[in-house]
Amino acid sequence: MAAFESLSNRLQNVFSKLRGKGKVTEDDLNEAMREVRLALLEADVNFKVVKDFIAKVKEKALGLDVSKSFTPGMVVIDIVNKELTELMGGTQSKLAKANKPPTVIMMAGLQGAGKTTTSGKLAKLLQKGNHKPLLVACDIYRPAAIKQLQVLGEQINAPVFALGDQTSPVEIARQSLQFAKDNNNDYVIIDTAGRLHIDEALMEELKNIHQIVKPDEVLLVVDAMTGQDAVNVAQSFHEQLELTGVVLTKLDGDTRGGAALSVKAVTGCPIKFAAMGEKIDSLEPFHPERMASRILG
Ligand code: GDP
């Protein structure tokens, strides 16, 4: 799999030099950290995030006095592993659940990020947990978005609430909640409109939907392949909409990993899911510790 390939290779090179060492001097550590820093920057990780990360690892390594350990290289690798995990949120951040069903999940994101596809994937994931999700077609502007959601719904046998493209998204969202209650749908996934860029009209509409449905989750779908742009998009959305989580898509094509490693640290918003392919079952809950281990190989 392509995810993090180049970063992973770079880090493995750095650590293979450290691993066998019976003694790690401060110079060795500095050299290794210099290379880790370069690898992270090359992976398109946010500059400040890299700086803080390196400082933390160094502080811990020096604090533990790794030079006295029998396997100092392994100790350093372990510290990096833990810090990478922390960087991506520490522990898995689970989907919220409403006290009284339905749990309402609002999906947001720029056009092409994978919002509609991810809505279908999330519904499928919920079905696997014996839930009855309802998909709601509020993207009335992109030609064929409604149809796309309906096709996805048919594929997984999940109901899709749509009122065409002449009713306002706010009204569609409002009516969908009643539909969910009447039909015992315990999760409502609202696919909202995306635009090519963040603009006022888009944010205004999202805020209006937010106000009406009072979502338990506001998930921002971002394309991991766009690196720091994805992080900037997340930052802008978060300032206006109070996101509860991020979904990273296209990790299968992301050889660098900059978005995955920066988005939590920059926005404070946890990554809740990762999508790694076009298939309907390619969405997974995001596990920071597993991702860190994968990066370190
Ligand atoms: P939207 O405009 O945000 O609703 O985007 P779509 O859901 O229509 O997705 C845009 C394109 O990205 C489609 O061709 C999807 O198949 C593709 N896509 C979505 N998620 C992934 C993913 O995780 N991996 C890959 N390779 N493609 C994806």
GROMACS .gro file of C-alpha atoms and ligand atoms in nm:
model
  325
    1MET     CA    1   0.000   0.000   0.000
    2ALA     CA    2   0.118   0.345  -0.091
    3ALA     CA    3   0.024   0.529   0.229
    4PHE     CA    4   0.326   0.694   0.389
    5GLU     CA    5   0.563   0.492   0.173
    6SER     CA    6   0.834   0.753   0.131
    7LEU     CA    7   0.819   0.875   0.491
    8SER     CA    8   0.823   0.520   0.613
    9ASN     CA    9   1.130   0.436   0.404
   10ARG     CA   10   1.314   0.746   0.520
   11LEU     CA   11   1.247   0.681   0.887
   12GLN     CA   12   1.338   0.316   0.859
   13ASN     CA   13   1.674   0.419   0.715
   14VAL     CA   14   1.739   0.657   1.001
   15PHE     CA   15   1.644   0.400   1.260
   16SER     CA   16   1.828   0.108   1.109
   17LYS     CA   17   2.145   0.304   1.181
   18LEU     CA   18   2.039   0.356   1.544
   19ARG     CA   19   1.890   0.018   1.612
   20GLY     CA   20   2.206  -0.185   1.645
   21LYS     CA   21   2.400   0.068   1.843
   22GLY     CA   22   2.521  -0.033   2.188
   23LYS     CA   23   2.580   0.332   2.262
   24VAL     CA   24   2.396   0.638   2.136
   25THR     CA   25   2.583   0.960   2.194
   26GLU     CA   26   2.419   1.299   2.197
   27ASP     CA   27   2.574   1.353   1.854
   28ASP     CA   28   2.414   1.034   1.723
   29LEU     CA   29   2.082   1.151   1.860
   30ASN     CA   30   2.118   1.496   1.707
   31GLU     CA   31   2.209   1.346   1.372
   32ALA     CA   32   1.913   1.107   1.382
   33MET     CA   33   1.676   1.388   1.479
   34ARG     CA   34   1.810   1.605   1.199
   35GLU     CA   35   1.723   1.330   0.954
   36VAL     CA   36   1.381   1.271   1.110
   37ARG     CA   37   1.315   1.643   1.083
   38LEU     CA   38   1.402   1.642   0.714
   39ALA     CA   39   1.193   1.332   0.652
   40LEU     CA   40   0.891   1.493   0.818
   41LEU     CA   41   0.933   1.818   0.629
   42GLU     CA   42   0.964   1.627   0.305
   43ALA     CA   43   0.645   1.441   0.398
   44ASP     CA   44   0.479   1.784   0.400
   45VAL     CA   45   0.419   1.792   0.773
   46ASN     CA   46   0.347   2.141   0.906
   47PHE     CA   47   0.672   2.323   0.990
   48LYS     CA   48   0.580   2.414   1.347
   49VAL     CA   49   0.447   2.067   1.414
   50VAL     CA   50   0.783   1.924   1.306
   51LYS     CA   51   0.973   2.165   1.527
   52ASP     CA   52   0.767   2.082   1.836
   53PHE     CA   53   0.785   1.712   1.760
   54ILE     CA   54   1.164   1.705   1.735
   55ALA     CA   55   1.199   1.911   2.052
   56LYS     CA   56   0.975   1.671   2.244
   57VAL     CA   57   1.156   1.359   2.123
   58LYS     CA   58   1.494   1.509   2.208
   59GLU     CA   59   1.381   1.617   2.551
   60LYS     CA   60   1.247   1.271   2.630
   61ALA     CA   61   1.550   1.091   2.490
   62LEU     CA   62   1.789   1.307   2.688
   63GLY     CA   63   1.568   1.284   2.996
   64LEU     CA   64   1.579   0.905   2.980
   65ASP     CA   65   1.954   0.918   2.938
   66VAL     CA   66   1.939   0.666   2.655
   67SER     CA   67   2.315   0.635   2.653
   68LYS     CA   68   2.287   0.421   2.967
   69SER     CA   69   2.037   0.179   2.813
   70PHE     CA   70   2.154  -0.154   2.668
   71THR     CA   71   1.944  -0.096   2.357
   72PRO     CA   72   1.954   0.283   2.323
   73GLY     CA   73   1.853   0.280   1.957
   74MET     CA   74   1.535   0.091   2.040
   75VAL     CA   75   1.457   0.334   2.320
   76VAL     CA   76   1.476   0.627   2.079
   77ILE     CA   77   1.257   0.448   1.824
   78ASP     CA   78   1.006   0.376   2.098
   79ILE     CA   79   0.998   0.743   2.194
   80VAL     CA   80   0.942   0.845   1.830
   81ASN     CA   81   0.665   0.587   1.801
   82LYS     CA   82   0.488   0.723   2.110
   83GLU     CA   83   0.525   1.083   1.998
   84LEU     CA   84   0.393   1.004   1.648
   85THR     CA   85   0.094   0.837   1.811
   86GLU     CA   86   0.037   1.144   2.028
   87LEU     CA   87   0.069   1.369   1.726
   88MET     CA   88  -0.219   1.190   1.557
   89GLY     CA   89  -0.442   1.213   1.862
   90GLY     CA   90  -0.312   0.946   2.099
   91THR     CA   91  -0.606   0.715   2.127
   92GLN     CA   92  -0.882   0.634   1.884
   93SER     CA   93  -1.150   0.901   1.877
   94LYS     CA   94  -1.489   0.735   1.854
   95LEU     CA   95  -1.802   0.852   1.681
   96ALA     CA   96  -2.041   1.038   1.911
   97LYS     CA   97  -2.375   0.886   1.998
   98ALA     CA   98  -2.686   1.087   2.076
   99ASN     CA   99  -2.860   1.021   2.408
  100LYS     CA  100  -3.180   0.989   2.215
  101PRO     CA  101  -3.165   0.853   1.858
  102PRO     CA  102  -3.111   0.946   1.587
  103THR     CA  103  -2.746   1.043   1.606
  104VAL     CA  104  -2.702   1.315   1.345
  105ILE     CA  105  -2.381   1.329   1.145
  106MET     CA  106  -2.321   1.621   0.918
  107MET     CA  107  -2.065   1.570   0.644
  108ALA     CA  108  -1.879   1.873   0.511
  109GLY     CA  109  -1.593   1.930   0.272
  110LEU     CA  110  -1.475   2.074  -0.054
  111GLN     CA  111  -1.595   1.932  -0.382
  112GLY     CA  112  -1.402   1.625  -0.485
  113ALA     CA  113  -1.269   1.548  -0.136
  114GLY     CA  114  -1.481   1.234  -0.128
  115LYS     CA  115  -1.774   1.351   0.084
  116THR     CA  116  -2.053   1.168  -0.095
  117THR     CA  117  -1.853   0.846  -0.129
  118THR     CA  118  -1.754   0.866   0.238
  119SER     CA  119  -2.117   0.917   0.343
  120GLY     CA  120  -2.199   0.584   0.177
  121LYS     CA  121  -1.897   0.416   0.332
  122LEU     CA  122  -1.987   0.543   0.677
  123ALA     CA  123  -2.341   0.412   0.636
  124LYS     CA  124  -2.198   0.073   0.546
  125LEU     CA  125  -1.968   0.076   0.848
  126LEU     CA  126  -2.264   0.159   1.074
  127GLN     CA  127  -2.470  -0.119   0.920
  128LYS     CA  128  -2.194  -0.361   1.012
  129GLY     CA  129  -2.245  -0.249   1.372
  130ASN     CA  130  -2.616  -0.338   1.336
  131HIS     CA  131  -2.730   0.020   1.295
  132LYS     CA  132  -2.990   0.156   1.057
  133PRO     CA  133  -2.842   0.467   0.896
  134LEU     CA  134  -3.036   0.707   0.678
  135LEU     CA  135  -2.850   0.896   0.405
  136VAL     CA  136  -2.969   1.248   0.331
  137ALA     CA  137  -2.906   1.420  -0.002
  138CYS     CA  138  -2.846   1.788   0.073
  139ASP     CA  139  -2.594   1.849  -0.204
  140ILE     CA  140  -2.842   1.992  -0.450
  141TYR     CA  141  -2.592   2.195  -0.654
  142ARG     CA  142  -2.346   1.944  -0.791
  143PRO     CA  143  -2.507   1.776  -1.088
  144ALA     CA  144  -2.562   1.408  -1.015
  145ALA     CA  145  -2.470   1.425  -0.645
  146ILE     CA  146  -2.822   1.318  -0.544
  147LYS     CA  147  -2.818   1.031  -0.793
  148GLN     CA  148  -2.470   0.930  -0.674
  149LEU     CA  149  -2.595   0.903  -0.316
  150GLN     CA  150  -2.900   0.708  -0.429
  151VAL     CA  151  -2.682   0.462  -0.618
  152LEU     CA  152  -2.462   0.419  -0.311
  153GLY     CA  153  -2.772   0.369  -0.096
  154GLU     CA  154  -2.903   0.099  -0.329
  155GLN     CA  155  -2.567  -0.072  -0.330
  156ILE     CA  156  -2.570  -0.114   0.048
  157ASN     CA  157  -2.943  -0.129   0.090
  158ALA     CA  158  -2.966   0.190   0.296
  159PRO     CA  159  -3.253   0.438   0.258
  160VAL     CA  160  -3.174   0.775   0.100
  161PHE     CA  161  -3.383   1.078   0.186
  162ALA     CA  162  -3.395   1.315  -0.113
  163LEU     CA  163  -3.634   1.590  -0.217
  164GLY     CA  164  -3.475   1.676  -0.549
  165ASP     CA  165  -3.283   1.994  -0.622
  166GLN     CA  166  -3.565   2.246  -0.584
  167THR     CA  167  -3.607   2.226  -0.206
  168SER     CA  168  -3.356   2.408   0.011
  169PRO     CA  169  -3.090   2.194   0.181
  170VAL     CA  170  -3.200   2.329   0.519
  171GLU     CA  171  -3.554   2.211   0.459
  172ILE     CA  172  -3.435   1.873   0.331
  173ALA     CA  173  -3.222   1.830   0.643
  174ARG     CA  174  -3.510   1.931   0.868
  175GLN     CA  175  -3.755   1.688   0.713
  176SER     CA  176  -3.501   1.405   0.713
  177LEU     CA  177  -3.497   1.401   1.094
  178GLN     CA  178  -3.868   1.334   1.109
  179PHE     CA  179  -3.832   1.068   0.842
  180ALA     CA  180  -3.558   0.900   1.048
  181LYS     CA  181  -3.777   0.902   1.360
  182ASP     CA  182  -4.072   0.759   1.170
  183ASN     CA  183  -3.858   0.485   1.019
  184ASN     CA  184  -3.642   0.396   1.318
  185ASN     CA  185  -3.317   0.510   1.163
  186ASP     CA  186  -3.074   0.548   1.451
  187TYR     CA  187  -2.813   0.741   1.248
  188VAL     CA  188  -2.869   1.022   1.000
  189ILE     CA  189  -2.583   1.104   0.765
  190ILE     CA  190  -2.627   1.437   0.592
  191ASP     CA  191  -2.431   1.482   0.271
  192THR     CA  192  -2.397   1.858   0.228
  193ALA     CA  193  -2.282   2.059  -0.070
  194GLY     CA  194  -1.917   2.122  -0.140
  195ARG     CA  195  -1.761   2.397  -0.345
  196LEU     CA  196  -1.430   2.425  -0.519
  197HIS     CA  197  -1.320   2.682  -0.262
  198ILE     CA  198  -1.434   2.782   0.081
  199ASP     CA  199  -1.675   3.070   0.030
  200GLU     CA  200  -1.930   3.257   0.230
  201ALA     CA  201  -2.232   3.101   0.062
  202LEU     CA  202  -2.106   2.753   0.145
  203MET     CA  203  -2.036   2.835   0.509
  204GLU     CA  204  -2.366   3.016   0.548
  205GLU     CA  205  -2.557   2.714   0.422
  206LEU     CA  206  -2.363   2.476   0.645
  207LYS     CA  207  -2.427   2.696   0.946
  208ASN     CA  208  -2.797   2.708   0.866
  209ILE     CA  209  -2.819   2.330   0.837
  210HIS     CA  210  -2.617   2.301   1.158
  211GLN     CA  211  -2.860   2.525   1.342
  212ILE     CA  212  -3.161   2.323   1.229
  213VAL     CA  213  -3.036   1.968   1.281
  214LYS     CA  214  -2.800   2.030   1.576
  215PRO     CA  215  -2.564   1.753   1.472
  216ASP     CA  216  -2.387   1.526   1.718
  217GLU     CA  217  -2.097   1.506   1.475
  218VAL     CA  218  -1.967   1.746   1.215
  219LEU     CA  219  -1.717   1.552   1.010
  220LEU     CA  220  -1.496   1.730   0.763
  221VAL     CA  221  -1.387   1.516   0.471
  222VAL     CA  222  -1.045   1.611   0.335
  223ASP     CA  223  -0.828   1.466   0.063
  224ALA     CA  224  -0.505   1.349   0.230
  225MET     CA  225  -0.322   1.373  -0.101
  226THR     CA  226  -0.345   1.752  -0.083
  227GLY     CA  227  -0.117   1.761   0.222
  228GLN     CA  228  -0.098   2.098   0.397
  229ASP     CA  229  -0.384   2.231   0.184
  230ALA     CA  230  -0.605   1.975   0.354
  231VAL     CA  231  -0.486   2.101   0.691
  232ASN     CA  232  -0.556   2.463   0.594
  233VAL     CA  233  -0.904   2.368   0.475
  234ALA     CA  234  -0.966   2.191   0.806
  235GLN     CA  235  -0.846   2.496   0.996
  236SER     CA  236  -1.081   2.729   0.805
  237PHE     CA  237  -1.382   2.503   0.845
  238HIS     CA  238  -1.309   2.451   1.211
  239GLU     CA  239  -1.301   2.824   1.278
  240GLN     CA  240  -1.649   2.865   1.136
  241LEU     CA  241  -1.826   2.541   1.207
  242GLU     CA  242  -1.676   2.371   1.513
  243LEU     CA  243  -1.591   2.040   1.360
  244THR     CA  244  -1.601   1.732   1.581
  245GLY     CA  245  -1.378   1.524   1.358
  246VAL     CA  246  -1.190   1.487   1.034
  247VAL     CA  247  -1.213   1.207   0.779
  248LEU     CA  248  -0.900   1.160   0.571
  249THR     CA  249  -0.969   1.020   0.227
  250LYS     CA  250  -0.741   0.886  -0.045
  251LEU     CA  251  -0.478   0.767   0.200
  252ASP     CA  252  -0.421   0.486  -0.050
  253GLY     CA  253  -0.267   0.742  -0.284
  254ASP     CA  254  -0.092   0.951  -0.017
  255THR     CA  255   0.272   0.849  -0.013
  256ARG     CA  256   0.372   1.144   0.204
  257GLY     CA  257   0.146   1.159   0.508
  258GLY     CA  258   0.168   1.531   0.588
  259ALA     CA  259  -0.205   1.580   0.639
  260ALA     CA  260  -0.243   1.278   0.866
  261LEU     CA  261   0.046   1.392   1.080
  262SER     CA  262  -0.046   1.760   1.105
  263VAL     CA  263  -0.421   1.796   1.109
  264LYS     CA  264  -0.480   1.709   1.475
  265ALA     CA  265  -0.187   1.914   1.600
  266VAL     CA  266  -0.281   2.219   1.393
  267THR     CA  267  -0.659   2.221   1.437
  268GLY     CA  268  -0.707   2.030   1.761
  269CYS     CA  269  -0.965   1.825   1.577
  270PRO     CA  270  -0.926   1.446   1.589
  271ILE     CA  271  -0.910   1.225   1.282
  272LYS     CA  272  -1.200   0.985   1.324
  273PHE     CA  273  -1.188   0.784   1.003
  274ALA     CA  274  -0.954   0.708   0.718
  275ALA     CA  275  -1.055   0.604   0.367
  276MET     CA  276  -0.810   0.401   0.169
  277GLY     CA  277  -0.974   0.326  -0.163
  278GLU     CA  278  -1.272   0.372  -0.387
  279LYS     CA  279  -1.456   0.062  -0.270
  280ILE     CA  280  -1.751   0.098  -0.037
  281ASP     CA  281  -1.585  -0.096   0.245
  282SER     CA  282  -1.261   0.100   0.240
  283LEU     CA  283  -1.340   0.323   0.538
  284GLU     CA  284  -1.185   0.245   0.875
  285PRO     CA  285  -1.189   0.404   1.217
  286PHE     CA  286  -0.860   0.590   1.255
  287HIS     CA  287  -0.620   0.436   1.505
  288PRO     CA  288  -0.326   0.669   1.580
  289GLU     CA  289  -0.115   0.395   1.736
  290ARG     CA  290  -0.161   0.159   1.440
  291MET     CA  291  -0.085   0.439   1.198
  292ALA     CA  292   0.235   0.525   1.385
  293SER     CA  293   0.346   0.162   1.377
  294ARG     CA  294   0.270   0.147   1.007
  295ILE     CA  295   0.480   0.457   0.944
  296LEU     CA  296   0.772   0.318   1.142
  297GLY     CA  297   0.734  -0.017   0.964
  298GDP     P1  298  -1.742   1.488  -0.313
  298GDP     O1  299  -1.748   1.591  -0.421
  298GDP     O2  300  -1.663   1.536  -0.196
  298GDP     O3  301  -1.875   1.436  -0.273
  298GDP     O4  302  -1.653   1.367  -0.372
  298GDP     P2  303  -1.693   1.222  -0.421
  298GDP     O5  304  -1.746   1.143  -0.308
  298GDP     O6  305  -1.777   1.230  -0.543
  298GDP     O7  306  -1.549   1.164  -0.455
  298GDP     C1  307  -1.463   1.220  -0.553
  298GDP     C2  308  -1.376   1.110  -0.613
  298GDP     O8  309  -1.283   1.062  -0.516
  298GDP     C3  310  -1.453   0.989  -0.658
  298GDP     O9  311  -1.403   0.945  -0.780
  298GDP     C4  312  -1.427   0.885  -0.549
  298GDP    O10  313  -1.433   0.753  -0.596
  298GDP     C5  314  -1.287   0.921  -0.508
  298GDP     N1  315  -1.253   0.879  -0.372
  298GDP     C6  316  -1.319   0.905  -0.256
  298GDP     N2  317  -1.256   0.850  -0.151
  298GDP     C7  318  -1.146   0.786  -0.199
  298GDP     C8  319  -1.038   0.711  -0.138
  298GDP    O11  320  -1.029   0.692  -0.016
  298GDP     N3  321  -0.944   0.662  -0.223
  298GDP     C9  322  -0.949   0.682  -0.358
  298GDP     N4  323  -0.850   0.630  -0.431
  298GDP     N5  324  -1.047   0.753  -0.417
  298GDP    C10  325  -1.145   0.804  -0.339
   0.00000   0.00000   0.00000
